Amino acid sequence: MRSFLPIMALASAVQALHFFIDGATQKCFYEELPKDTLVSGHYAAEEWDDHANSWQQHEGIKIYITVDEVFNNDHRIVSKAGSSAGKFQFVAHEAGDHKICFMPSSTSGRPSWLSTSSPNGGIKLKLDMVIGSSSEIESSDKNTIADITTRIKDLNNRLNDIRREQVFQREREVEFRDQSESTNARVIRWMIIQLVVLGGTCAWQLSHLRTFFIKQKLT
């Protein structure tokens, strides 16, 4: 039985859904795509974790993705083995039905089938797909790039402001250090002058006292 994901023929569409896959079986969707339509998808596969009591991703989950052109004898245009989460992308070079399939595998050893005895068996797959013309998605990408470029320029301007502030602070530190060294030099010179004056004064006093005592003895 076919599963269809409806699309808008003339505008890009975003589709988000999740579904459960029993065991290592394929889950396929059929999309009727116009020519030159770009399809971009993100997926995340989860398995029930009894300890966490919730659906969790783990490294043992693998997803095999294929895309076939149904109108062209199932010509395969995508064949990709991925981890538990990733993305895929392809362009519909011709208009017609495309079959998008996902086949999971897991090394956890948990029951791989959904049943009354194992209601949390199997793999839970979350899928987000963007479907639109190549030019529309490229335009969106260009807008995103322009926004990132603007942010980078703003960050560069802020970094330049920080560098200028750092240079100014270093210049102030050099000026303060020069002033401190100049002040210390003046203090040392003044101390040396004081010591010279004190030494000269002491020498003069000693000479004066010696002369005085000599005169006293002579008299």
mmCIF file of C-alpha atoms in Angstrom:
data_model
loop_
_atom_site.group_PDB
_atom_site.id
_atom_site.type_symbol
_atom_site.label_atom_id
_atom_site.label_comp_id
_atom_site.label_asym_id
_atom_site.label_seq_id
_atom_site.Cartn_x
_atom_site.Cartn_y
_atom_site.Cartn_z
ATOM 1 C CA MET A 1 0.000 0.000 0.000
ATOM 2 C CA ARG A 2 1.348 3.394 -0.983
ATOM 3 C CA SER A 3 1.910 6.221 1.501
ATOM 4 C CA PHE A 4 1.612 9.701 0.018
ATOM 5 C CA LEU A 5 3.077 12.960 1.284
ATOM 6 C CA PRO A 6 1.141 15.753 -0.485
ATOM 7 C CA ILE A 7 3.152 18.709 -1.739
ATOM 8 C CA MET A 8 2.409 22.167 -3.056
ATOM 9 C CA ALA A 9 3.272 22.271 -6.727
ATOM 10 C CA LEU A 10 4.349 25.897 -6.931
ATOM 11 C CA ALA A 11 5.700 26.639 -3.466
ATOM 12 C CA SER A 12 8.074 25.054 -1.041
ATOM 13 C CA ALA A 13 6.535 22.949 1.723
ATOM 14 C CA VAL A 14 7.770 21.779 5.084
ATOM 15 C CA GLN A 15 6.536 18.381 6.267
ATOM 16 C CA ALA A 16 7.139 16.990 9.742
ATOM 17 C CA LEU A 17 5.929 13.601 10.915
ATOM 18 C CA HIS A 18 6.936 10.532 12.837
ATOM 19 C CA PHE A 19 6.084 6.879 12.379
ATOM 20 C CA PHE A 20 7.051 3.432 13.655
ATOM 21 C CA ILE A 21 8.870 0.785 11.639
ATOM 22 C CA ASP A 22 8.678 -2.928 12.450
ATOM 23 C CA GLY A 23 11.986 -4.737 12.370
ATOM 24 C CA ALA A 24 14.372 -4.409 9.442
ATOM 25 C CA THR A 25 11.574 -3.600 7.009
ATOM 26 C CA GLN A 26 11.321 -0.708 4.598
ATOM 27 C CA LYS A 27 8.916 2.161 5.084
ATOM 28 C CA CYS A 28 8.314 3.961 1.784
ATOM 29 C CA PHE A 29 6.555 7.126 0.706
ATOM 30 C CA TYR A 30 5.602 8.200 -2.780
ATOM 31 C CA GLU A 31 5.985 11.804 -3.870
ATOM 32 C CA GLU A 32 4.877 13.239 -7.176
ATOM 33 C CA LEU A 33 7.481 15.911 -7.772
ATOM 34 C CA PRO A 34 7.721 18.571 -10.491
ATOM 35 C CA LYS A 35 10.891 18.799 -12.511
ATOM 36 C CA ASP A 36 13.917 20.479 -10.877
ATOM 37 C CA THR A 37 12.383 20.189 -7.410
ATOM 38 C CA LEU A 38 14.845 20.025 -4.523
ATOM 39 C CA VAL A 39 13.941 17.782 -1.595
ATOM 40 C CA SER A 40 15.881 18.178 1.641
ATOM 41 C CA GLY A 41 15.161 16.010 4.670
ATOM 42 C CA HIS A 42 16.301 15.537 8.259
ATOM 43 C CA TYR A 43 15.573 12.358 10.203
ATOM 44 C CA ALA A 44 16.096 10.981 13.701
ATOM 45 C CA ALA A 45 15.587 7.331 14.678
ATOM 46 C CA GLU A 46 14.849 6.310 18.253
ATOM 47 C CA GLU A 47 14.403 3.052 20.140
ATOM 48 C CA TRP A 48 12.623 2.466 23.432
ATOM 49 C CA ASP A 49 14.913 2.560 26.466
ATOM 50 C CA ASP A 50 13.497 0.684 29.480
ATOM 51 C CA HIS A 51 15.909 2.428 31.895
ATOM 52 C CA ALA A 52 15.015 5.935 30.708
ATOM 53 C CA ASN A 53 11.396 4.896 30.098
ATOM 54 C CA SER A 54 11.385 6.881 26.853
ATOM 55 C CA TRP A 55 12.411 6.743 23.212
ATOM 56 C CA GLN A 56 16.146 7.398 22.859
ATOM 57 C CA GLN A 57 18.743 7.620 20.104
ATOM 58 C CA HIS A 58 21.855 5.460 20.333
ATOM 59 C CA GLU A 59 24.858 4.587 18.173
ATOM 60 C CA GLY A 60 23.569 1.092 17.410
ATOM 61 C CA ILE A 61 20.760 2.403 15.199
ATOM 62 C CA LYS A 62 21.450 2.683 11.470
ATOM 63 C CA ILE A 63 19.150 3.968 8.723
ATOM 64 C CA TYR A 64 19.425 3.015 5.057
ATOM 65 C CA ILE A 65 17.799 5.572 2.735
ATOM 66 C CA THR A 66 16.900 5.056 -0.916
ATOM 67 C CA VAL A 67 15.092 7.192 -3.493
ATOM 68 C CA ASP A 68 13.829 5.619 -6.723
ATOM 69 C CA GLU A 69 12.274 7.210 -9.810
ATOM 70 C CA VAL A 70 9.087 5.144 -10.177
ATOM 71 C CA PHE A 71 8.367 6.564 -13.632
ATOM 72 C CA ASN A 72 11.809 5.455 -14.845
ATOM 73 C CA ASN A 73 11.672 1.731 -13.971
ATOM 74 C CA ASP A 74 12.612 2.434 -10.338
ATOM 75 C CA HIS A 75 15.910 4.051 -11.289
ATOM 76 C CA ARG A 76 17.739 4.659 -7.995
ATOM 77 C CA ILE A 77 19.058 8.186 -7.505
ATOM 78 C CA VAL A 78 19.828 8.024 -3.765
ATOM 79 C CA SER A 79 21.390 5.159 -1.812
ATOM 80 C CA LYS A 80 22.716 6.231 1.556
ATOM 81 C CA ALA A 81 23.537 4.475 4.836
ATOM 82 C CA GLY A 82 23.328 6.797 7.795
ATOM 83 C CA SER A 83 23.474 6.856 11.578
ATOM 84 C CA SER A 84 20.531 7.309 13.931
ATOM 85 C CA ALA A 85 20.195 10.962 12.873
ATOM 86 C CA GLY A 86 21.196 12.796 9.747
ATOM 87 C CA LYS A 87 19.997 14.410 6.555
ATOM 88 C CA PHE A 88 19.547 13.647 2.871
ATOM 89 C CA GLN A 89 18.969 15.707 -0.260
ATOM 90 C CA PHE A 90 18.145 15.118 -3.920
ATOM 91 C CA VAL A 91 16.814 16.914 -6.987
ATOM 92 C CA ALA A 92 13.972 15.581 -9.149
ATOM 93 C CA HIS A 93 15.524 15.908 -12.594
ATOM 94 C CA GLU A 94 12.259 14.807 -14.217
ATOM 95 C CA ALA A 95 8.626 15.195 -13.143
ATOM 96 C CA GLY A 96 6.911 12.101 -11.759
ATOM 97 C CA ASP A 97 6.524 9.779 -8.791
ATOM 98 C CA HIS A 98 9.524 9.272 -6.529
ATOM 99 C CA LYS A 99 9.685 6.507 -3.912
ATOM 100 C CA ILE A 100 11.499 7.515 -0.706
ATOM 101 C CA CYS A 101 12.301 4.561 1.551
ATOM 102 C CA PHE A 102 13.792 4.140 5.030
ATOM 103 C CA MET A 103 15.045 0.807 6.416
ATOM 104 C CA PRO A 104 16.331 0.718 10.018
ATOM 105 C CA SER A 105 18.596 -1.718 11.818
ATOM 106 C CA SER A 106 19.623 -1.907 15.457
ATOM 107 C CA THR A 107 22.174 -3.758 17.558
ATOM 108 C CA SER A 108 20.311 -3.276 20.858
ATOM 109 C CA GLY A 109 18.726 -6.735 20.852
ATOM 110 C CA ARG A 110 15.292 -5.340 21.746
ATOM 111 C CA PRO A 111 12.142 -6.797 20.166
ATOM 112 C CA SER A 112 11.954 -5.382 16.673
ATOM 113 C CA TRP A 113 8.215 -5.881 16.176
ATOM 114 C CA LEU A 114 5.258 -3.969 17.516
ATOM 115 C CA SER A 115 2.792 -6.241 19.308
ATOM 116 C CA THR A 116 0.530 -6.417 22.326
ATOM 117 C CA SER A 117 3.335 -8.081 24.276
ATOM 118 C CA SER A 118 5.889 -5.569 23.004
ATOM 119 C CA PRO A 119 4.060 -2.233 22.495
ATOM 120 C CA ASN A 120 7.348 -0.312 22.436
ATOM 121 C CA GLY A 121 9.114 -2.513 19.920
ATOM 122 C CA GLY A 122 10.422 -1.351 16.588
ATOM 123 C CA ILE A 123 11.985 1.965 15.619
ATOM 124 C CA LYS A 124 10.417 5.406 15.932
ATOM 125 C CA LEU A 125 11.492 7.601 13.014
ATOM 126 C CA LYS A 126 11.038 11.376 13.026
ATOM 127 C CA LEU A 127 11.160 12.996 9.612
ATOM 128 C CA ASP A 128 11.250 16.651 8.519
ATOM 129 C CA MET A 129 11.240 17.336 4.781
ATOM 130 C CA VAL A 130 11.426 20.572 2.835
ATOM 131 C CA ILE A 131 10.098 20.300 -0.695
ATOM 132 C CA GLY A 132 10.404 23.174 -3.141
ATOM 133 C CA SER A 133 12.049 24.419 -6.283
ATOM 134 C CA SER A 134 15.828 24.576 -6.342
ATOM 135 C CA SER A 135 15.772 28.331 -6.842
ATOM 136 C CA GLU A 136 13.505 28.868 -3.825
ATOM 137 C CA ILE A 137 15.655 26.824 -1.490
ATOM 138 C CA GLU A 138 18.834 28.336 -2.924
ATOM 139 C CA SER A 139 17.322 31.788 -2.322
ATOM 140 C CA SER A 140 16.557 30.777 1.263
ATOM 141 C CA ASP A 141 20.119 29.522 1.634
ATOM 142 C CA LYS A 142 21.450 32.813 0.236
ATOM 143 C CA ASN A 143 19.348 34.764 2.749
ATOM 144 C CA THR A 144 20.691 32.566 5.537
ATOM 145 C CA ILE A 145 24.257 33.090 4.316
ATOM 146 C CA ALA A 146 23.682 36.855 4.097
ATOM 147 C CA ASP A 147 22.384 36.865 7.671
ATOM 148 C CA ILE A 148 25.399 34.862 8.861
ATOM 149 C CA THR A 149 27.710 37.233 6.960
ATOM 150 C CA THR A 150 26.101 40.221 8.666
ATOM 151 C CA ARG A 151 26.544 38.613 12.073
ATOM 152 C CA ILE A 152 30.175 37.834 11.313
ATOM 153 C CA LYS A 153 30.761 41.473 10.323
ATOM 154 C CA ASP A 154 29.172 42.619 13.585
ATOM 155 C CA LEU A 155 31.407 40.231 15.527
ATOM 156 C CA ASN A 156 34.470 41.506 13.658
ATOM 157 C CA ASN A 157 33.511 45.099 14.499
ATOM 158 C CA ARG A 158 33.155 44.172 18.158
ATOM 159 C CA LEU A 159 36.512 42.409 18.098
ATOM 160 C CA ASN A 160 38.108 45.520 16.550
ATOM 161 C CA ASP A 161 36.565 47.663 19.309
ATOM 162 C CA ILE A 162 37.961 45.270 21.930
ATOM 163 C CA ARG A 163 41.415 45.391 20.294
ATOM 164 C CA ARG A 164 41.367 49.205 20.261
ATOM 165 C CA GLU A 165 40.382 49.233 23.928
ATOM 166 C CA GLN A 166 43.205 46.805 24.730
ATOM 167 C CA VAL A 167 45.717 48.979 22.846
ATOM 168 C CA PHE A 168 44.474 52.055 24.734
ATOM 169 C CA GLN A 169 44.797 50.247 28.061
ATOM 170 C CA ARG A 170 48.337 49.102 27.204
ATOM 171 C CA GLU A 171 49.289 52.663 26.274
ATOM 172 C CA ARG A 172 47.919 53.913 29.596
ATOM 173 C CA GLU A 173 49.828 51.188 31.425
ATOM 174 C CA VAL A 174 53.067 52.197 29.661
ATOM 175 C CA GLU A 175 52.440 55.862 30.493
ATOM 176 C CA PHE A 176 51.710 55.031 34.135
ATOM 177 C CA ARG A 177 54.850 52.852 34.341
ATOM 178 C CA ASP A 178 56.980 55.634 32.854
ATOM 179 C CA GLN A 179 55.567 58.126 35.342
ATOM 180 C CA SER A 180 56.197 55.707 38.221
ATOM 181 C CA GLU A 181 59.772 55.091 37.087
ATOM 182 C CA SER A 182 60.372 58.828 36.696
ATOM 183 C CA THR A 183 58.969 59.500 40.174
ATOM 184 C CA ASN A 184 61.094 56.733 41.703
ATOM 185 C CA ALA A 185 64.208 58.117 39.973
ATOM 186 C CA ARG A 186 63.519 61.608 41.338
ATOM 187 C CA VAL A 187 63.025 60.202 44.855
ATOM 188 C CA ILE A 188 66.298 58.278 44.651
ATOM 189 C CA ARG A 189 68.149 61.361 43.374
ATOM 190 C CA TRP A 190 66.720 63.440 46.200
ATOM 191 C CA MET A 191 67.757 60.805 48.760
ATOM 192 C CA ILE A 192 71.310 60.754 47.344
ATOM 193 C CA ILE A 193 71.464 64.563 47.497
ATOM 194 C CA GLN A 194 70.274 64.461 51.095
ATOM 195 C CA LEU A 195 72.883 61.836 51.970
ATOM 196 C CA VAL A 196 75.628 63.932 50.305
ATOM 197 C CA VAL A 197 74.516 67.058 52.157
ATOM 198 C CA LEU A 198 74.314 65.181 55.465
ATOM 199 C CA GLY A 199 77.723 63.589 54.833
ATOM 200 C CA GLY A 200 79.240 67.002 53.985
ATOM 201 C CA THR A 201 77.636 68.571 57.055
ATOM 202 C CA CYS A 202 78.987 65.816 59.315
ATOM 203 C CA ALA A 203 82.472 66.138 57.804
ATOM 204 C CA TRP A 204 82.418 69.920 58.263
ATOM 205 C CA GLN A 205 81.265 69.581 61.877
ATOM 206 C CA LEU A 206 83.957 66.979 62.651
ATOM 207 C CA SER A 207 86.632 69.209 61.082
ATOM 208 C CA HIS A 208 85.346 72.211 63.009
ATOM 209 C CA LEU A 209 85.344 70.274 66.305
ATOM 210 C CA ARG A 210 88.865 68.985 65.691
ATOM 211 C CA THR A 211 90.137 72.458 65.031
ATOM 212 C CA PHE A 212 88.355 73.696 68.144
ATOM 213 C CA PHE A 213 89.906 71.056 70.404
ATOM 214 C CA ILE A 214 93.353 71.633 68.968
ATOM 215 C CA LYS A 215 93.073 75.329 69.752
ATOM 216 C CA GLN A 216 91.868 74.571 73.245
ATOM 217 C CA LYS A 217 94.945 72.420 73.961
ATOM 218 C CA LEU A 218 97.300 75.050 72.646
ATOM 219 C CA THR A 219 95.870 77.635 74.925
#
